[in-house]
Short mmCIF file of C-alpha atoms in Angstrom, two decimals:
data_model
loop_
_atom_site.label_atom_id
_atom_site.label_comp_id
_atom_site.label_asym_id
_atom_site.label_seq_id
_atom_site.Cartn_x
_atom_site.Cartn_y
_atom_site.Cartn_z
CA UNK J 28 109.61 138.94 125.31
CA UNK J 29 108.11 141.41 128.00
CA UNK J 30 104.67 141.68 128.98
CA UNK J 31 103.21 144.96 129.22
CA UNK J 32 100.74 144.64 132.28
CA UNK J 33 98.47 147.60 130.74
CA UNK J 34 97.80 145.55 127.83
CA UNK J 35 96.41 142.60 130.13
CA UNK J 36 94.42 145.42 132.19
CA UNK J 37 92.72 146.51 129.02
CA UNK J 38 92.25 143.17 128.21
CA UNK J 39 90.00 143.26 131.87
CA UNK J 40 88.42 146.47 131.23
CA UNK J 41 86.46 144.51 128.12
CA UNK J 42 83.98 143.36 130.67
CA UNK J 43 82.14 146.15 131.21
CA UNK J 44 79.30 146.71 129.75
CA UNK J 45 76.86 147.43 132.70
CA UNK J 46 76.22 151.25 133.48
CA UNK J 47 74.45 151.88 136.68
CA UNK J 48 72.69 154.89 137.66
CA UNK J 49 73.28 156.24 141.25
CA UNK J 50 69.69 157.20 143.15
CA UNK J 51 71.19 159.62 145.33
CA UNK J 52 73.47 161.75 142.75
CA UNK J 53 71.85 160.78 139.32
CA UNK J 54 75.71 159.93 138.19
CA UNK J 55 75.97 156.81 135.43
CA UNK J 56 79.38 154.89 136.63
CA UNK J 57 80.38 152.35 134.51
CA UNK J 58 80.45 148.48 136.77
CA UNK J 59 84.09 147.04 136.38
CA UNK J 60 84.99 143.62 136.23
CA UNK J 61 86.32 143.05 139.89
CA UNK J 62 82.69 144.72 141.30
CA UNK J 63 81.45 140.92 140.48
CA UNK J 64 84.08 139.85 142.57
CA UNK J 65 83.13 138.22 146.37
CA UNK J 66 85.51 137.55 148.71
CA UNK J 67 85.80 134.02 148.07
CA UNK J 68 87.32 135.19 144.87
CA UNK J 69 89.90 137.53 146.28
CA UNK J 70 90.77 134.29 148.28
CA UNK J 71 91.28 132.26 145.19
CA UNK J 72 93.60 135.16 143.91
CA UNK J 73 95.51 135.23 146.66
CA UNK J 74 95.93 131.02 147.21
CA UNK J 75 96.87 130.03 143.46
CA UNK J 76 99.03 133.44 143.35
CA UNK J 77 100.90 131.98 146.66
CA UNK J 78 101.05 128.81 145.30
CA UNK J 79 102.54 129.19 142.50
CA UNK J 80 104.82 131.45 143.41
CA UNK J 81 106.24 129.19 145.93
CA UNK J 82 106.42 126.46 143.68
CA UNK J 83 108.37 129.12 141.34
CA UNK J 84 110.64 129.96 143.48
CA UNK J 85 111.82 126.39 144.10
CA UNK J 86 111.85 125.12 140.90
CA UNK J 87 115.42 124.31 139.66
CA UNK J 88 115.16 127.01 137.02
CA UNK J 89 115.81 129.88 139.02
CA UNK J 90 118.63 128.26 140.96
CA UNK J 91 121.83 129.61 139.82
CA UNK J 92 123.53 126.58 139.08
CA UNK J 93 126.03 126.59 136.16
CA UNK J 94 124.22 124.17 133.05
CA UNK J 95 126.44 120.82 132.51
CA UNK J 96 124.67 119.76 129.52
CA UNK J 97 121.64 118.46 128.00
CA UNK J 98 119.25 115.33 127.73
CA UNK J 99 116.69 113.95 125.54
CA UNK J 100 114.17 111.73 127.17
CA UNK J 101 111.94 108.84 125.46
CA UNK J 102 109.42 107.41 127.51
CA UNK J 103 111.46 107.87 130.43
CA UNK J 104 114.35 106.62 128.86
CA UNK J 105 117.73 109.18 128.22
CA UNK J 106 118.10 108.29 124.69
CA UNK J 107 120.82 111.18 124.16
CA UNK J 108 122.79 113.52 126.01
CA UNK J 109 124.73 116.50 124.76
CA UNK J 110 127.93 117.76 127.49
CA UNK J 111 128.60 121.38 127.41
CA UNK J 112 130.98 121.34 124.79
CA UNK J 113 128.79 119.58 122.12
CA UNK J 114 126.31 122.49 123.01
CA UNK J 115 128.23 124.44 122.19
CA UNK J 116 130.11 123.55 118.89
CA UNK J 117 126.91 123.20 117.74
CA UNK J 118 124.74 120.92 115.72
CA UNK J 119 121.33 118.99 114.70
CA UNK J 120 119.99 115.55 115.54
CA UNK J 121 117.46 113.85 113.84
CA UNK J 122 114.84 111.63 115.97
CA UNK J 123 112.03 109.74 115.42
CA UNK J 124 109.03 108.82 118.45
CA UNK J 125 106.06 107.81 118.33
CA UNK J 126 105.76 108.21 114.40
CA UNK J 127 106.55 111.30 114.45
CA UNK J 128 109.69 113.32 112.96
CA UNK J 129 111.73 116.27 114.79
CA UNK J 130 114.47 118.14 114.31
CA UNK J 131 116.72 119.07 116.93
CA UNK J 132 119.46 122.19 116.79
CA UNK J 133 121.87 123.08 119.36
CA UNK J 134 124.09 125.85 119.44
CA UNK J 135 125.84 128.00 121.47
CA UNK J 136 125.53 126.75 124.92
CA UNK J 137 121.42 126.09 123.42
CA UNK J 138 118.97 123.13 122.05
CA UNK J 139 115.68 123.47 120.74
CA UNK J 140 113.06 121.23 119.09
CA UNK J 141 113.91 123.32 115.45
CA UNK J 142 110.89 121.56 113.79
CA UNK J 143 108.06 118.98 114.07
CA UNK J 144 105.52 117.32 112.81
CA UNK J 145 103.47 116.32 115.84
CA UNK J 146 99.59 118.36 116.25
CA UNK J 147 100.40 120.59 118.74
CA UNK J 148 104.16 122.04 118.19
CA UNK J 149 104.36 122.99 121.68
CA UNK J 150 107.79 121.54 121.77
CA UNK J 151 109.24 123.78 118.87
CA UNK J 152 107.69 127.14 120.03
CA UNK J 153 108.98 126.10 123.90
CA UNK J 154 111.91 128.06 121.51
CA UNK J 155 115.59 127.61 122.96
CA UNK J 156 116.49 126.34 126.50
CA UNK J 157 119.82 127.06 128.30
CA UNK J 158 119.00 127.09 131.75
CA UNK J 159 119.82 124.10 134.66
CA UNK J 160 115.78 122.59 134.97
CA UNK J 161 114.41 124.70 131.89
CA UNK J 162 112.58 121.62 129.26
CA UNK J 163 110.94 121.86 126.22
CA UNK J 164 108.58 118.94 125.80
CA UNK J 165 106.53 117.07 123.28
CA UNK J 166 103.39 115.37 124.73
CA UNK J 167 102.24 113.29 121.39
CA UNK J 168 105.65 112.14 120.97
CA UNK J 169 106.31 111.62 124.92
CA UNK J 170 109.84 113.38 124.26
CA UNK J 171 111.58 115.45 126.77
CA UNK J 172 114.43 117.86 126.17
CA UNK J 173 116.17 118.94 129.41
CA UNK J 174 119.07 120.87 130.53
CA UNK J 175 121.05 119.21 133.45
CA UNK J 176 123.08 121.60 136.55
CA UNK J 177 125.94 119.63 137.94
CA UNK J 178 123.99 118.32 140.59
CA UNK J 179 121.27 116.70 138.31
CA UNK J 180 123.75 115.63 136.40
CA UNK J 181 125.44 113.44 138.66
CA UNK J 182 121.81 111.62 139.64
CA UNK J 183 121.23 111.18 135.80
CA UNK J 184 124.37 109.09 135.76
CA UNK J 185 123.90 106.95 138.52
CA UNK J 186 120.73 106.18 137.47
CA UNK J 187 122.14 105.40 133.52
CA UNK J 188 125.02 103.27 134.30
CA UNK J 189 125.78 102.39 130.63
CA UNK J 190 127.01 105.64 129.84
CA UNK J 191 129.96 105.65 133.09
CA UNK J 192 131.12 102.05 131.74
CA UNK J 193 130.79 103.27 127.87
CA UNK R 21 61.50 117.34 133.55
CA UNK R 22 59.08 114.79 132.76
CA UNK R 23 57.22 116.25 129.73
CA UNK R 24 58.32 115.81 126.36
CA UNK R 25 59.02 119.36 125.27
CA UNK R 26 60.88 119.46 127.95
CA UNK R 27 62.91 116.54 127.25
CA UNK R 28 63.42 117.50 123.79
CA UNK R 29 64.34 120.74 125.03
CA UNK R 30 67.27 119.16 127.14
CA UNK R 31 68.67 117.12 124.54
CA UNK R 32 68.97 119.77 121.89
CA UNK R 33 70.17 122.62 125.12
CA UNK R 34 72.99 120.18 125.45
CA UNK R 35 73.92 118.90 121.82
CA UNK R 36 74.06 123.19 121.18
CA UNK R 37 76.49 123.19 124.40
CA UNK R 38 79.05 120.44 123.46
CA UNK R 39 78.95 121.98 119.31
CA UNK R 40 79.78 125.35 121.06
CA UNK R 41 82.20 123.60 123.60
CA UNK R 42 84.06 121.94 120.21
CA UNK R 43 84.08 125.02 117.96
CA UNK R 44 85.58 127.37 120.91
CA UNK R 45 88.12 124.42 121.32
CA UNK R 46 88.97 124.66 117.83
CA UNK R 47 89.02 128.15 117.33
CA UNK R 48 91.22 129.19 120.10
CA UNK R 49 94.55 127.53 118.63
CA UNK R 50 93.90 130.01 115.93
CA UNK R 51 94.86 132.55 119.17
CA UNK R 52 98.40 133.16 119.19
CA UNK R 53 98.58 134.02 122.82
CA UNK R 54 102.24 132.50 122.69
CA UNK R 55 102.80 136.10 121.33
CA UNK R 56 101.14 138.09 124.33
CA UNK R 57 102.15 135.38 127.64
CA UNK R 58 105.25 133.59 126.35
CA UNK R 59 104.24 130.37 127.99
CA UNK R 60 104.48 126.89 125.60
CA UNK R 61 101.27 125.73 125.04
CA UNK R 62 98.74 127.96 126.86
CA UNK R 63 95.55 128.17 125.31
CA UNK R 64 92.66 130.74 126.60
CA UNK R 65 90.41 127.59 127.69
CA UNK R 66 87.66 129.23 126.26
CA UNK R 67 85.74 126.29 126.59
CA UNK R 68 86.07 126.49 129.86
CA UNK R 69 82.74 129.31 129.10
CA UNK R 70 80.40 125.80 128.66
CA UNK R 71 81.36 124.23 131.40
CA UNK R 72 81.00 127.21 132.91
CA UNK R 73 77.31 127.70 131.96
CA UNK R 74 76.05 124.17 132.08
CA UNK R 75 77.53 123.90 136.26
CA UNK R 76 76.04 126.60 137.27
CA UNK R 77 72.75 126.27 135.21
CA UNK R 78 72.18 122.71 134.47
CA UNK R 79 72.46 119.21 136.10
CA UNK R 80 75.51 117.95 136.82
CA UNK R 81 74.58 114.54 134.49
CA UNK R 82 74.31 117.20 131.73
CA UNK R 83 77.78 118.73 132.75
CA UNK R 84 79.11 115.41 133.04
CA UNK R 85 77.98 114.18 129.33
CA UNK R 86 79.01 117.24 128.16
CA UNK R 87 82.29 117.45 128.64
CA UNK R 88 82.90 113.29 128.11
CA UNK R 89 81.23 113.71 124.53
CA UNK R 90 83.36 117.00 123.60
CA UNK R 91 86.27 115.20 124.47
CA UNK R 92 85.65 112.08 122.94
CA UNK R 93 84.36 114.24 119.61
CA UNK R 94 87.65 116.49 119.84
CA UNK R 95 89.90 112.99 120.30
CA UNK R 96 88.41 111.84 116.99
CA UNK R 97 89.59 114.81 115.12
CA UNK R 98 92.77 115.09 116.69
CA UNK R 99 94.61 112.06 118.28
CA UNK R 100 94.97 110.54 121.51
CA UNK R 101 96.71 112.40 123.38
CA UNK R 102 94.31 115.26 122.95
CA UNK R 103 91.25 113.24 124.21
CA UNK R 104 93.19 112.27 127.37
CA UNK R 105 94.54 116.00 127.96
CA UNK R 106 90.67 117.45 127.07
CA UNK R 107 89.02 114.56 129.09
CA UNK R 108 91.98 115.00 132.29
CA UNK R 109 91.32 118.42 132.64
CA UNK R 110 87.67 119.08 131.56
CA UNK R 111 87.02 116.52 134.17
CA UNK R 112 88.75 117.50 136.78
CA UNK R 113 87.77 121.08 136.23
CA UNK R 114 83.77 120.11 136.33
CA UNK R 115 84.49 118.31 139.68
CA UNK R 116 86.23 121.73 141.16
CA UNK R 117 83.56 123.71 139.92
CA UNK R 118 81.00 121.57 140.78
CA UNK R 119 81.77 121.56 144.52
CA UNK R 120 82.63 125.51 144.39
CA UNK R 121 79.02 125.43 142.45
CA UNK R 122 77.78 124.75 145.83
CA UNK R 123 79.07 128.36 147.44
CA UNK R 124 78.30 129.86 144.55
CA UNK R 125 76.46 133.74 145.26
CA UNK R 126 77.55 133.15 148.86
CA UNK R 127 81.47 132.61 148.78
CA UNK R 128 82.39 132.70 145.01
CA UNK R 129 80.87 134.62 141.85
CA UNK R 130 80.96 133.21 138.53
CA UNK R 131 84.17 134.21 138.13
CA UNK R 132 85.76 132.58 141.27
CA UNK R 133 84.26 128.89 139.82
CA UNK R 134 86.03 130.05 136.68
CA UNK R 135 89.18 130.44 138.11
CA UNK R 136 88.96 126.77 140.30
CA UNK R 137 87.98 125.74 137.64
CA UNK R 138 90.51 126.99 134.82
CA UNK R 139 93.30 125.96 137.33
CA UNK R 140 91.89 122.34 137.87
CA UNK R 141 91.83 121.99 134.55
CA UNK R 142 95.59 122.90 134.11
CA UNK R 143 96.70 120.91 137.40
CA UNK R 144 94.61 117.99 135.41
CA UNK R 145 96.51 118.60 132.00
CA UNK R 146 100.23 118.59 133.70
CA UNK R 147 99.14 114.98 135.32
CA UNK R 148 98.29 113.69 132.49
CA UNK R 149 101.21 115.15 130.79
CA UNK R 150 103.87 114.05 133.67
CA UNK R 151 102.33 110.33 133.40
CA UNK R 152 103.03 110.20 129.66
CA UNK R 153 106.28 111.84 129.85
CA UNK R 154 107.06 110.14 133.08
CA UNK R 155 108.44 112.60 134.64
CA UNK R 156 107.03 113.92 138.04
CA UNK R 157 109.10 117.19 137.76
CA UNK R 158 106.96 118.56 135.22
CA UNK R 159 104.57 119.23 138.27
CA UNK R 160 107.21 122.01 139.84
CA UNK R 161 109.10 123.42 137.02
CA UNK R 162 105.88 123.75 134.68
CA UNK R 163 102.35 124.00 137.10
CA UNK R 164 103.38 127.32 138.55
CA UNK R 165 103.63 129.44 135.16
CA UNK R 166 100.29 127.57 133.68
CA UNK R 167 98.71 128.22 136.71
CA UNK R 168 99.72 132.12 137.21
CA UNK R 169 98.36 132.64 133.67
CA UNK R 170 95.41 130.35 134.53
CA UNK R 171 94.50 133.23 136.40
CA UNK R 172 94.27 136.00 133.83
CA UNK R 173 92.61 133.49 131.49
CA UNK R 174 90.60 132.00 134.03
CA UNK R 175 88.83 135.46 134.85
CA UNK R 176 88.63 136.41 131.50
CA UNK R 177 86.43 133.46 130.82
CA UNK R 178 84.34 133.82 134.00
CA UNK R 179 83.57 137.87 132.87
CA UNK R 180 82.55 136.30 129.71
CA UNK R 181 80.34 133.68 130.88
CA UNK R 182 78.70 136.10 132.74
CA UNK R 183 76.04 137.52 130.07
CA UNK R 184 75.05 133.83 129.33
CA UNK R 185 74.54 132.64 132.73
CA UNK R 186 72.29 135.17 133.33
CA UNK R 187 70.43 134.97 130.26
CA UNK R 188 69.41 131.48 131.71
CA UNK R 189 68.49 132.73 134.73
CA UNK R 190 66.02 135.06 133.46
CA UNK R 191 64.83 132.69 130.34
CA UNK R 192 61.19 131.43 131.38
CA UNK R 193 61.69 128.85 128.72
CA UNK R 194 65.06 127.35 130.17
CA UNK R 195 63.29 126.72 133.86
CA UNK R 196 62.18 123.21 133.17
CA UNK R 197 65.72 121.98 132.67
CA UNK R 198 67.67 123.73 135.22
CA UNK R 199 68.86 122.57 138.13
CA UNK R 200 67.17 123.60 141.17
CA UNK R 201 67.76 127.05 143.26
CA UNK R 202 70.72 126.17 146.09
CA UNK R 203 68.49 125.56 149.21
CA UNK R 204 71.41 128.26 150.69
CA UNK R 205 70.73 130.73 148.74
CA UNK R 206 67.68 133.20 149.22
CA UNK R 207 65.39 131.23 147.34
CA UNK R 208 65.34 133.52 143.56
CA UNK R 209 67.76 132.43 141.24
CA UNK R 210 70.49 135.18 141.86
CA UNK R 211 71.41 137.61 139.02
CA UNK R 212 75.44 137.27 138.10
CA UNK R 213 75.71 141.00 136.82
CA UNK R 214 73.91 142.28 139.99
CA UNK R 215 77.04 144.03 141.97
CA UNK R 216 77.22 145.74 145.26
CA UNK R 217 78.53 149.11 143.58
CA UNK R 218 80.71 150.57 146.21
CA UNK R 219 78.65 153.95 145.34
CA UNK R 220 75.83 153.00 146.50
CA UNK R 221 77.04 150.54 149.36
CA UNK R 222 77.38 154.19 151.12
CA UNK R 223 74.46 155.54 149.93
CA UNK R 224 71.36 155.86 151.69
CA UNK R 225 69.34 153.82 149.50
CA UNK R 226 68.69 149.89 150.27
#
């Protein structure tokens, strides 16, 4: 989904309900939400805007590595990993954490959290992931889903030996 | 602060607060802003509006109790996790705001401590989050998109906490139980809404 940047610049313009009457030319102009601004506040703009945009750009999502398949963490544990080709045949897993139930669907190359039954349901509308570094988690049921690149892959295995030996 | 009115006055100020902290907490889940900034799991963090209010206007014990007893109250209704993700970032956000409290009129508006404030509270939320989940990635691949939209929500909750910090600043009644005028400042509590209009910064009027 696209966000239209006009609707979140309406969404400002509901701040205004101070009118001011100019002295010199008797003119009532309407006070707008960024004439409360001070410059400290343009500075805070301009910080956690750089910020995060750095931090954005190095993230492994955008990197353009191809995805090599996908993990499900528990606790900081892989408890079950998908390769590309499992993705995408296609398929559902069942899994239980924390007492909680979920439902996971892969398909296509995808994997999502499909249902849940955990408060929040962040995890099911994170919706489907496909890209190397993209997750979908579940806080309440400290679950993790998380698509490895080739090169995270390979630190994911030496880390899990069982799964070179199996 | 020492009369008994007064003290009354403080303890039902702040018991109104933390019942307005909890039902804005409830209410915006009801928000599907999923819908409108396709981010898992933002929320609006409206209130972030209390917190807001009872920095800038009240001592920071009251800020402090408040947002410890709306977390606790909001962990009761709904699990564990969500008392350690309110209390983490509610927390960590008073703390932010508190110190940017201390510029406040000079450096930052109310809507600059908002925006500290609303992305303390995130930066709070994703520790909390990455020490459950252990996993310390969560801090690059997830903070950046919480805290670009903890700017639009973060000012949207500062413009709306406007109104109400300024009706404490003018309230004769509320004067006993706010915390002093910064010594920095000129002295008079300073109005929020007031604005430099940039009409009449080139006028010839004061």
């Amino acid at each position: 989904m696209v966000i239209d940047p006009t609707i979140l610049m309406g969404a400002m313009d509901i701040g205004t309900p101070v009118e001011k009457v100019d002295n010199t030319t008797n003119k009532r102009q309407s006070v707008r939400w960024y004439h409360w601004l001070k410059w400290g506040d343009w500075l805070i703009y301009g910080l956690v805007g750089t910020l995060s945009a750095i931090l954005l750009l190095s993230s492994p999502a955008i990197s353009g590595d191809a995805a090599s398949g996908a993990v499900l963490i528990r606790d900081g544990e892989t408890i079950h990993r998908w390769s590309l080709q499992e993705l995408e045949e296609g398929g559902s897993l069942a899994v239980d954490a924390h007492d909680y139930h979920y439902q996971i669907d892969y398909s296509d190359g995808r994997i999502r959290f499909v249902s849940a039954d955990c408060p929040d349901k962040v995890c099911v509308t994170s919706g489907w992931i496909s890209r190397p570094g993209q997750i979908a988690v579940c806080v309440p049921g400290h679950l993790m889903l998380k698509i490895n690149s080739d090169a995270t892959g390979e630190t994911d295995q030496s880390e899990d030996v069982d799964v070179i030996i199996k | 602060m020492s009369r008994q009115s007064d003290r009354i006055r403080r303890l039902t100020t702040d018991a109104l607060l933390i019942s307005l902290a909890l039902v804005l907490s409830i209410a915006e889940r009801w928000i599907p802003l999923e819908l409108l900034i396709p981010v898992p799991g933002i929320k609006l963090g409206l209130a972030n509006i209390v917190t807001l209010v009872a920095v800038l206007c009240l001592y920071p014990i009251d800020a402090i109790a408040l947002v410890t007893v709306r977390s606790l109250i909001l962990g009761l209704i709904s699990g564990l996790t969500t008392f350690l993700f309110s209390l983490s970032g509610g927390l960590l956000a008073l703390m932010v705001m508190w110190l940017a409290g201390k510029l406040y009129d000079r450096v930052f508006s109310v809507i600059g401590i908002s925006l500290v404030g609303a992305a303390a509270h995130n930066i709070g939320q994703i520790f909390v989050a990455g020490f459950i989940l252990r996993e310390p990635l969560l801090m690059t691949t997830y903070l950046p998109v919480l805290l670009l939209t903890s700017l639009v929500t973060g000012t949207l909750t500062g413009v709306a906490a406007l109104p109400v910090i300024r009706w404490f600043t003018r309230s004769n009644q509320m004067k006993a139980i706010m915390k002093p005028v910064n010594p920095t400042s000129s002295g008079s509590r300073p109005d929020p809404l007031e604005t430099k209009h940039p009409a009449q910064h080139n006028g010839s009027d004061v």
